[in-house]
XYZ file of C-alpha atoms in Angstrom:
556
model
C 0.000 0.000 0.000
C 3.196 2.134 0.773
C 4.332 1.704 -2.926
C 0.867 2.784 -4.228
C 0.334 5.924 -1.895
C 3.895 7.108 -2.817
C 3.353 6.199 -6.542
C 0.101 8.609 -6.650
C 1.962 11.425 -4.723
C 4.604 11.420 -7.132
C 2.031 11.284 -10.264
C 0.092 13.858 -8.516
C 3.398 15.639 -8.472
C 4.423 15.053 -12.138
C 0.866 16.361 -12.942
C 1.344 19.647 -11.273
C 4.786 20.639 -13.043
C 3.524 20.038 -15.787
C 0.715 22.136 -15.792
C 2.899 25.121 -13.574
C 5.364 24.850 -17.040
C 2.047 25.543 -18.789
C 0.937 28.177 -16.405
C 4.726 30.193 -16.796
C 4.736 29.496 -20.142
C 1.331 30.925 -20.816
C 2.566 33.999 -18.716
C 6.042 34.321 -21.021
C 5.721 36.892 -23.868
C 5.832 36.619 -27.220
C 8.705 38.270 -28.872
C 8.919 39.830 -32.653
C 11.698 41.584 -33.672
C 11.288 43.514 -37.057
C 14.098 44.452 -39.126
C 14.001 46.876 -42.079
C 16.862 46.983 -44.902
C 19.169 50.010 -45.607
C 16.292 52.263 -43.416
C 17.997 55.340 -42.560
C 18.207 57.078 -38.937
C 15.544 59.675 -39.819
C 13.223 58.045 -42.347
C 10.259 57.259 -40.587
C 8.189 59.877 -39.024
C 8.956 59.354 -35.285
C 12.911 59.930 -35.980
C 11.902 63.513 -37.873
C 11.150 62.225 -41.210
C 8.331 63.341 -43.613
C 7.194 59.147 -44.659
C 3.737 57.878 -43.319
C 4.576 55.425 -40.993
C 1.803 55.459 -38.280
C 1.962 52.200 -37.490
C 5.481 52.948 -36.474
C 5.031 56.014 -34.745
C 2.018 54.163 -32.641
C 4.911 52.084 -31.361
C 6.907 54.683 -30.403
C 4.273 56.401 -28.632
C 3.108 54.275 -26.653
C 6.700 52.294 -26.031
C 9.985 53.347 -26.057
C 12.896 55.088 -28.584
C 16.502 54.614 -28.696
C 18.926 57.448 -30.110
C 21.884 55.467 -29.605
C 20.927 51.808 -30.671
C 23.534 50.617 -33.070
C 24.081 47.888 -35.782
C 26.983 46.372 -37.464
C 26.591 48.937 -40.372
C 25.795 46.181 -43.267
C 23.321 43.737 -43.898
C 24.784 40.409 -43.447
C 26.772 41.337 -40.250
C 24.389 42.901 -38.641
C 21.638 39.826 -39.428
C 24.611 37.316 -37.789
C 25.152 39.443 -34.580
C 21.142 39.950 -34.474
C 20.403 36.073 -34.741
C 23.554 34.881 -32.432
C 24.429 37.736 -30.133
C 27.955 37.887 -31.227
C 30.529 40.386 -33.067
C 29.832 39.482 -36.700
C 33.369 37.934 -37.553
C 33.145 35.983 -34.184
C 29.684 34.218 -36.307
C 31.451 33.529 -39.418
C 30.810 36.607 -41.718
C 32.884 39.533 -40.914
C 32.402 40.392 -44.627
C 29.310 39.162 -46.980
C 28.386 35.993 -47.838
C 31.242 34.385 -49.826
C 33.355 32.125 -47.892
C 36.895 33.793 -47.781
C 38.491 30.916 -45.779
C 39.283 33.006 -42.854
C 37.464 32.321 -39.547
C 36.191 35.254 -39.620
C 34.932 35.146 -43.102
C 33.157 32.152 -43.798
C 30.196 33.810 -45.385
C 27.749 31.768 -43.081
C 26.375 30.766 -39.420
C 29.322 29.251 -37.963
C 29.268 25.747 -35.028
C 30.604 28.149 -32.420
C 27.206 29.970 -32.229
C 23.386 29.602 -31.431
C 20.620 31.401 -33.231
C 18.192 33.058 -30.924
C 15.648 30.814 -32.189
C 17.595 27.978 -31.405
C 17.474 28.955 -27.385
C 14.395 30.527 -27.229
C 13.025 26.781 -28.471
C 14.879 25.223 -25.351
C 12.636 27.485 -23.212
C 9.515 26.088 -25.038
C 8.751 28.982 -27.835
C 7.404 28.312 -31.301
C 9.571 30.034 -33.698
C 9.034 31.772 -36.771
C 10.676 33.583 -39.578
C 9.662 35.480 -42.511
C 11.986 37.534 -45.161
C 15.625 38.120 -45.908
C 17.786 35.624 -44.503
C 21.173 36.412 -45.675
C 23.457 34.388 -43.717
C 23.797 31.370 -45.991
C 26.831 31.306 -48.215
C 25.375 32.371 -51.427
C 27.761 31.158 -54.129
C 27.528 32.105 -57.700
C 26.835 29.178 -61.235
C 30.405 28.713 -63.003
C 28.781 31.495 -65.759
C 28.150 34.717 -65.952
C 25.135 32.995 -68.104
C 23.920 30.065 -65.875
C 23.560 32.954 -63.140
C 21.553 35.053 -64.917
C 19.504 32.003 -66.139
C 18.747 31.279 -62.355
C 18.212 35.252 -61.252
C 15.767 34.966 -63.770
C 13.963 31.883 -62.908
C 14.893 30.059 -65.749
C 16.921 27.385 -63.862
C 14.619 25.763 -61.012
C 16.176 22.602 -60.255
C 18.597 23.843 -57.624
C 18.795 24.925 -54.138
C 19.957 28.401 -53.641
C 22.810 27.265 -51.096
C 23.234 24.230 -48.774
C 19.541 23.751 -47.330
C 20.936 22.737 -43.674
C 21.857 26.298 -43.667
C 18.525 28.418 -44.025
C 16.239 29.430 -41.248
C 14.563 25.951 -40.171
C 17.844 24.104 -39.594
C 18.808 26.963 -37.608
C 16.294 26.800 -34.896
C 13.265 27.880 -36.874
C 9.961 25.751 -37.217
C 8.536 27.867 -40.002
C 10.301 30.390 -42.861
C 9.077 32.021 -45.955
C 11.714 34.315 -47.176
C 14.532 35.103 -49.449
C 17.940 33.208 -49.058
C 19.729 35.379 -51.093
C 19.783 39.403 -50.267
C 19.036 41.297 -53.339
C 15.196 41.017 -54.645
C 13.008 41.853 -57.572
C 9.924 42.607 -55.222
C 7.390 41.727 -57.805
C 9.324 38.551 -58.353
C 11.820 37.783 -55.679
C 14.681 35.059 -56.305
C 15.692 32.722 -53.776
C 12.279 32.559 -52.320
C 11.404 29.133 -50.506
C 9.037 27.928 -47.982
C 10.885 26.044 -45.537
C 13.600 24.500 -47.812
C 11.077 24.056 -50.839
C 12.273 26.876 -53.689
C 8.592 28.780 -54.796
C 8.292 27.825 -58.598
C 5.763 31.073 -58.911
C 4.052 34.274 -57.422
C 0.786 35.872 -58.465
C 0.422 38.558 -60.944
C -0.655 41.202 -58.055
C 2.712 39.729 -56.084
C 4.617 42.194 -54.217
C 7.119 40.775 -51.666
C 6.760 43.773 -48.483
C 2.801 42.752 -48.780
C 3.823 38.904 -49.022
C 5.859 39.426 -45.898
C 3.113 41.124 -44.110
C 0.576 38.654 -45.161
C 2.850 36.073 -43.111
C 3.435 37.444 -40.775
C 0.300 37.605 -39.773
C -0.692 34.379 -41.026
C 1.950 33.436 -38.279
C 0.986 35.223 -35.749
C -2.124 33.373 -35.681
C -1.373 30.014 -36.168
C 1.158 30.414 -33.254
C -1.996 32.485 -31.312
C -3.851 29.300 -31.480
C -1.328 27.152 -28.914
C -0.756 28.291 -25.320
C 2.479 28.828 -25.506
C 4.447 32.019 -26.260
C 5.604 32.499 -29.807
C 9.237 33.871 -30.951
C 9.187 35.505 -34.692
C 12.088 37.637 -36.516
C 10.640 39.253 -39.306
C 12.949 40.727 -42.125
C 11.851 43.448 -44.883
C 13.801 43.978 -47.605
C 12.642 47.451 -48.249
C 13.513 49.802 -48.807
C 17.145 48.295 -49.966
C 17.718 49.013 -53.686
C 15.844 48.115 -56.796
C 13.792 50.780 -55.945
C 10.272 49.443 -57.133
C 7.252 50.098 -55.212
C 3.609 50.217 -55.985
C 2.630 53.302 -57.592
C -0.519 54.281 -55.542
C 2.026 54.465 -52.716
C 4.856 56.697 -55.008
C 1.913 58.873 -55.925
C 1.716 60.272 -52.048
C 5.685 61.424 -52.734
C 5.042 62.501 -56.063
C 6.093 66.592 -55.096
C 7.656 65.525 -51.695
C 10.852 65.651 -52.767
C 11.281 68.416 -55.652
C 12.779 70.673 -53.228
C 15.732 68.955 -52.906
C 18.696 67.682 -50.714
C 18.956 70.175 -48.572
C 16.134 71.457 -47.683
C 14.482 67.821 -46.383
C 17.680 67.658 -44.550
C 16.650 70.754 -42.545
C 13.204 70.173 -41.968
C 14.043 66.591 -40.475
C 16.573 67.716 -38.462
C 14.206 70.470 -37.208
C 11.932 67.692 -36.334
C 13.791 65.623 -34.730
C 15.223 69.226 -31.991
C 11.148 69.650 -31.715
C 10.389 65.877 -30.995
C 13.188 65.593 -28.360
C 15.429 62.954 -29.990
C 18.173 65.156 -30.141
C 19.916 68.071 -28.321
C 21.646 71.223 -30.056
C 24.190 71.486 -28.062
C 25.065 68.001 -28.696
C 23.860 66.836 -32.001
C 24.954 69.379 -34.980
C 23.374 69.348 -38.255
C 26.506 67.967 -40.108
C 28.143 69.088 -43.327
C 26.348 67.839 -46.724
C 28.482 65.262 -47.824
C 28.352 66.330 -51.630
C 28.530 70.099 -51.159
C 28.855 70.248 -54.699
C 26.211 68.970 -55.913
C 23.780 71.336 -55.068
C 20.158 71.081 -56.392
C 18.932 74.032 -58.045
C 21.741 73.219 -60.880
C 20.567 69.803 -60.670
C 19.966 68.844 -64.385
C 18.423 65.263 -63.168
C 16.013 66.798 -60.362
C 13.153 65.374 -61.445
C 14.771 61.976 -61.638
C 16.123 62.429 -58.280
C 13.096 63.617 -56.651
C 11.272 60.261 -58.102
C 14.177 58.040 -57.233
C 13.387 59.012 -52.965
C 9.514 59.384 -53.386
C 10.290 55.828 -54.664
C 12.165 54.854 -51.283
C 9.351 56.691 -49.297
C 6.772 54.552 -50.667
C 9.008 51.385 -49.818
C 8.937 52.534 -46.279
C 5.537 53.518 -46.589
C 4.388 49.946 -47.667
C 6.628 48.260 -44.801
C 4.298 50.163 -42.363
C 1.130 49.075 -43.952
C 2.220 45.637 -43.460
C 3.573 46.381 -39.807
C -0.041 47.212 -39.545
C -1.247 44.112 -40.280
C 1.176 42.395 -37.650
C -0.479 44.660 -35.353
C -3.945 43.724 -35.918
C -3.297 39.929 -36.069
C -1.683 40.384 -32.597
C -4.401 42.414 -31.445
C -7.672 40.261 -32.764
C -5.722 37.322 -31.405
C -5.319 38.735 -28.305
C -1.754 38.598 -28.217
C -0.859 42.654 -28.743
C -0.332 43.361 -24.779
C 1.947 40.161 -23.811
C 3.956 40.799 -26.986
C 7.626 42.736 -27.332
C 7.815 44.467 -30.765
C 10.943 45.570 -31.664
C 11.991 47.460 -34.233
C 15.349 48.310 -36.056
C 17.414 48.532 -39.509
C 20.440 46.302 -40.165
C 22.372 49.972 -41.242
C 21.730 53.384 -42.457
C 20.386 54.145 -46.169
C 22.807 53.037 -49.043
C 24.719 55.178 -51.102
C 25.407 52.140 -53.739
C 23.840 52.878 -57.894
C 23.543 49.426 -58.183
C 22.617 50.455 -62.099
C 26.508 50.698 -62.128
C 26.928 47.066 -61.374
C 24.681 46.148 -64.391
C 22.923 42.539 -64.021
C 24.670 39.807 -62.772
C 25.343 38.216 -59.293
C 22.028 38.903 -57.413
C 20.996 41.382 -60.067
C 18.682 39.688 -62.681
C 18.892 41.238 -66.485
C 15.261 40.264 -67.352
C 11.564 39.637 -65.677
C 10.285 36.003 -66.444
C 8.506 36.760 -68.934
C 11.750 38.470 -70.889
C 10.923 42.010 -70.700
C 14.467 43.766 -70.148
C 15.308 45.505 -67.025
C 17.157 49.183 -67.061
C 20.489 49.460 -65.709
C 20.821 52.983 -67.077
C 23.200 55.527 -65.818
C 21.913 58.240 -67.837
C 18.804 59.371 -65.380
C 16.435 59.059 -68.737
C 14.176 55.803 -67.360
C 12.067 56.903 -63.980
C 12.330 54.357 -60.831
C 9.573 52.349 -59.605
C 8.430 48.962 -61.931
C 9.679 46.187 -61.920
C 11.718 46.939 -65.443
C 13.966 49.251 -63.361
C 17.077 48.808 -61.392
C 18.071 52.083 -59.249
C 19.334 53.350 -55.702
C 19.142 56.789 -54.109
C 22.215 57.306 -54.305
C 24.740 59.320 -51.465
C 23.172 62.388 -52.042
C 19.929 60.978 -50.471
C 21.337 58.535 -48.381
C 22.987 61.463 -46.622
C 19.070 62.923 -46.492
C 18.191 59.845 -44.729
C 20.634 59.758 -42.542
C 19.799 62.368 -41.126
C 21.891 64.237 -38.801
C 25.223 62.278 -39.253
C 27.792 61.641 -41.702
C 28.170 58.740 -44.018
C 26.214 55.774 -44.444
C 25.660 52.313 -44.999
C 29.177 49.915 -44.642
C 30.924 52.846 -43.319
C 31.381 52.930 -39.370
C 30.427 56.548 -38.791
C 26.944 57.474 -37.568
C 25.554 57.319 -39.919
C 26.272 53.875 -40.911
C 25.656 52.330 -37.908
C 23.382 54.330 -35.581
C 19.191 52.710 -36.323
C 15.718 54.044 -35.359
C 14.683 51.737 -32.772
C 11.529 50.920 -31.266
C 10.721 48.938 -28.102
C 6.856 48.093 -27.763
C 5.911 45.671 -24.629
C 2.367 47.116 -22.977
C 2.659 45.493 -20.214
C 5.893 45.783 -19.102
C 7.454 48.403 -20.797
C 5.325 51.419 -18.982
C 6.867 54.649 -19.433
C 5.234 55.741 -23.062
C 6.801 57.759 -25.463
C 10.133 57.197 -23.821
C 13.642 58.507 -25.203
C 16.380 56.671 -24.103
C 20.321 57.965 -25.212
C 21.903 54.757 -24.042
C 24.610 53.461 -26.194
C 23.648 49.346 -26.481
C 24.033 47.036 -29.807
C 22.649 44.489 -31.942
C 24.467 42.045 -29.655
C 22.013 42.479 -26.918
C 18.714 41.548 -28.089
C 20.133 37.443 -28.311
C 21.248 38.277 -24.321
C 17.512 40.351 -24.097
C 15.384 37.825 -25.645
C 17.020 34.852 -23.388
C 16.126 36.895 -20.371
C 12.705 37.694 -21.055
C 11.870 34.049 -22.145
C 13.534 32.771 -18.970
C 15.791 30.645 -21.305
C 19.631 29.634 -20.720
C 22.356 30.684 -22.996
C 24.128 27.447 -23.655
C 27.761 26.379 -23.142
C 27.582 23.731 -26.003
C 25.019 22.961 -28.526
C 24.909 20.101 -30.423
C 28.253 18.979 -29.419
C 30.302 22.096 -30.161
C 31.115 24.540 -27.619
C 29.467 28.308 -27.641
C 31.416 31.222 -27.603
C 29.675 33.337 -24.819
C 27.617 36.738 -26.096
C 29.472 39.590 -25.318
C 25.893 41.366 -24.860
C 23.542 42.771 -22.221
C 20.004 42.348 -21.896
C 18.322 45.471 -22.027
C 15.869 44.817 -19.785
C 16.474 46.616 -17.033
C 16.971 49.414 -18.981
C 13.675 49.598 -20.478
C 11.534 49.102 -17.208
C 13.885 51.690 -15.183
C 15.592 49.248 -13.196
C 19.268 49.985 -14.681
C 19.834 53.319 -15.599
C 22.650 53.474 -17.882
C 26.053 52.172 -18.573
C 25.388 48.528 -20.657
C 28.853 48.642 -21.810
C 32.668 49.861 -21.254
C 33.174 49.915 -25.359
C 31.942 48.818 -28.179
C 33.197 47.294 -31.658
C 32.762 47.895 -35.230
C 34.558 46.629 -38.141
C 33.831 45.796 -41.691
C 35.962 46.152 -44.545
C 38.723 48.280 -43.340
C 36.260 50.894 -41.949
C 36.311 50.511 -37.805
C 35.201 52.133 -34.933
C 35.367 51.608 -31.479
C 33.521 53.534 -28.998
C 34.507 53.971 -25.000
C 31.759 55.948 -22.601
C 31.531 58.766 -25.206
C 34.708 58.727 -26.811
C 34.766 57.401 -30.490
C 37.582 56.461 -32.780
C 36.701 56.379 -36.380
C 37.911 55.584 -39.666
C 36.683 55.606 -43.418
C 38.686 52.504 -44.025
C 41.987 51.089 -43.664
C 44.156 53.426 -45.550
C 42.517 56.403 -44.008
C 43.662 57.956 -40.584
C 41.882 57.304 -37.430
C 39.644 60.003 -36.110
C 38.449 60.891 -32.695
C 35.000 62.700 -31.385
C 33.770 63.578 -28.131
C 29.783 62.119 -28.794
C 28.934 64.135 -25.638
C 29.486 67.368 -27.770
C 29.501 65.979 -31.073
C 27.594 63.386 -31.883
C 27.621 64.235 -35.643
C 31.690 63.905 -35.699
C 32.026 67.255 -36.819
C 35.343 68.499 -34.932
C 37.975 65.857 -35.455
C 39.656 65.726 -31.531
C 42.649 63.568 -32.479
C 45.372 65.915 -32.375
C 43.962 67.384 -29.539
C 43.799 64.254 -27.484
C 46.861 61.703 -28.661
C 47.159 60.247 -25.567
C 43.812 59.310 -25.462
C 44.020 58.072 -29.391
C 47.083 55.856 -28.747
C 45.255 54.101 -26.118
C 42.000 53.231 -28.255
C 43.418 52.338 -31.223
C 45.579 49.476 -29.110
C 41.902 48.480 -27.562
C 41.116 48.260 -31.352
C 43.538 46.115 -32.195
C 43.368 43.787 -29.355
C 39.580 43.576 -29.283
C 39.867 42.819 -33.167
C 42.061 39.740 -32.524
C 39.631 38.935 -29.897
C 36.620 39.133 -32.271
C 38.678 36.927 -35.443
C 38.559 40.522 -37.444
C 42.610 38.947 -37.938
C 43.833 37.074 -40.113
C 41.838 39.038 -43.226
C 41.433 37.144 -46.220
């Protein structure tokens, strides 16, 4: 009888855990970070620019901003130290996507790291991704000819890299994306659905509504289980081709025909009016292309089409943000849910029509109609049949009040709009926080609001530990400030490393260092390192010896 009462006790007992993990894993939120592509700092309308984006500025509102949020100033860096919490050459791809043979420059997801997904499943999360993945190595056909063949959907028979690299062999249970980076968004390459490669889209296709659709279509699939949900959900706008839907470009159509400068101004009057910025601290810096200025602008018109082209990519992202938010909200999901929002580095200053086709750039639509490369400014931006960027003038613009821009280390390159939506824990609305943290935290974030455990070793390889810091206790008021003693940037030759609020900068690796008091000048406008050579010396050895540290050496 003994055996039998103790045998019931410890049923009884095996009962009740498992129904407390369903209890605390009812009460665990879910967690969607949202990435945008080549965004700039002041694009959307709640960092002082003049897009629509009220689905984004609803965030803001009612959550919390971050003026000093930075990324690893290009896109496939930045997505490896989102996804793993690490320095991007410490994951594998210092560089892009090729693998250089270097440690540090793989080109893909090395066994030393852990996605985010990956731990958040340990803690008992459904996981979810949808968009540009960009951390497989994407290798290139033996032709020039085969390639464009396959960018044009001509060759189906092949995966677009090794399939136990994309997103569901990397801790994901569901993807619908793009492997590769670059996209036609009315006919995107690389797309697959899981591993399967999509053979076809509709004739109304366009990808920024496809990843909406989703998204949502996630969220409530994942709404329907009591247990929390994790998703990562990557736009590819507004990165170059700029196409977009014309009843969006039609809202920009005269937004822009007053040129550089003067949208410069007004957004950096916006931003001293909506508090994200101080004068004293935060000049408007120098135009990069002083001269070029606009009113002996011969392509004007082209230009001004080119960005209302860009503002109707961002535009279209926050449609589709809306939709996220009303699949969260009819599920009744929207309150236990973290939304965060961020771009993997500031606008591009790339005229990919220089490149011409080839690589990731496809030559023709499927049905053969030929797509413009021209340099000349005489075809307008926006169809498919069109292959253009904004080029630096506008990229400046977006950037918005720094210099430089995407791939370079500056400000401008690697400081992102970022959002931080959680109703019911992150109280204080319409926060502004000036905090210097880093794409490295969210994979340090996310693990301590799931209640999950960074691992040691993962499928028998051993984990580098995440040099990051949740940010938490930053958000709900518990931790004030000071996340970090420094932090790193590198990527080709261009480097950065920033100490409390001392910066040293370079352009890239032939140019001199640079150094800027952010406290005073957080534009880097006044060049301290004569001034300070002591204090130079010193950083540029941290530099070097946190760059050995993070496998920036050997180069390839």
């Amino acid at each position: 009888m003994a055996f039998f009462r103790h045998a019931k006790i410890l049923c009884l007992l095996f009962i009740w855990l498992i129904y407390a993990a369903g209890v605390s894993a009812q009460n665990k939120p879910n967690i969607i970070i949202v990435m945008a592509d080549d965004l700039g700092f002041s694009d959307i309308g709640c960092y002082g620019g003049e897009i629509k984006t009220p689905n984004l500025d609803r965030l803001a509102s009612h959550g919390l901003r971050m003026t000093s949020f930075y990324n690893a100033s290009r896109c496939c860096p930045t997505r490896a130290s989102l996804l793993t919490g690490q320095y991007p050459h410490t994951a594998g791809i210092g560089n892009m996507t090729s693998d250089q043979g270097q440690p540090g420059y793989r080109g893909f997801l090395q066994p030393n790291v852990v996605t985010i997904a990956q731990v958040l499943k340990g803690a008992g999360y459904q996981t979810g991704m949808v968009g540009k993945w960009h951390v497989s190595e994407t290798e290139p056909l033996p032709t020039k000819e085969e390639q464009l063949a396959w960018l044009d959907h001509q060759i189906t028979n092949r995966d677009f890299s090794d399939t136990l690299s994309y997103p569901v062999h990397k801790g994901f249970d569901k993807y619908y994306g793009n492997i590769w980076g670059v996209v036609d968004y009315f006919d995107p390459f690389s797309l697959v659905n899981g591993t399967r490669p999509i053979q076809s889209v509709p004739k109304d296709f366009y990808y920024t509504n496809a990843i909406g659709d989703s998204t949502a279509s996630y969220i409530r699939q994942f709404a329907q289980k009591e247990v929390p949900f994790f998703m990562y959900v990557a736009f590819t706008a507004p990165h170059w081709p700029l196409q977009a839907l014309e009843s969006d470009i039609r809202k920009y159509e005269n937004t822009y025909k007053k040129g550089w400068n003067y949208i410069r101004e007004k957004r950096y009057q916006k931003m001293l009016k909506l508090g994200l910025i101080k004068p004293n601290q935060v000049k408007l810096s120098r135009f990069m292309t002083p001269e070029r200025g606009w009113e002996k602008n011969a392509d004007s018109l082209w230009d001004a089409r080119a960005m209302a082209v860009h503002a109707a990519m961002v535009d279209r992202l926050d449609q589709n943000i809306g939709k996220m938010m009303d699949a969260l909200q009819k599920s009744g999901q929207l309150d236990n849910t973290l939304i965060v929002f961020l771009s993997d580095n500031g606008a591009s200053p790339e005229q990919p029509a220089k490149f011409g086709p080839g690589f990731d750039r496809s030559g023709t639509t499927r049905d053969s109609r030929k797509i413009s490369f021209s340099v000349n400014k005489d075809v307008m931006p926006g169809p498919q049949t069109t292959h253009f960027g904004i080029g630096p003038e506008w990229a400046n613009v977006s950037c918005t009040p720094f210099r430089y821009w995407k791939s370079k280390e500056h400000e401008g390159g690697i400081a992102t709009p970022f959002i931080a939506y959680w109703p019911n824990k992150i109280k204080a609305q319409n926060k502004i926080s000036d905090e210097p943290a880093h794409i490295i935290d969210l994979m340090s974030t996310c693990t301590d609001i799931a209640g999950a455990i960074y691992p040691e070793t993962f499928e028998g390889h051993r984990i580098t530990p995440t040099p990051g810091k949740s940010l938490l206790p930053l958000w709900t008021g518990k931790q004030k400030a000071h996340l970090h003693d420094e932090l790193f940037w590198e990527h080709n030759g261009a480097a950065a490393l920033r100490q409390g609020n001392w910066k040293i900068v370079r352009v890239d690796i032939n140019a001199p260092w640079e150094l800027y008091d952010l406290a005073k000048d957080r534009s880097e406008t006044q060049n301290l390192s004569a001034t300070y050579p002591q204090r130079m010396e010193a950083m540029k050895k941290k530099w070097e010896e946190l760059a050995n540290r993070y496998s920036v050496f050997p180069k390839p």
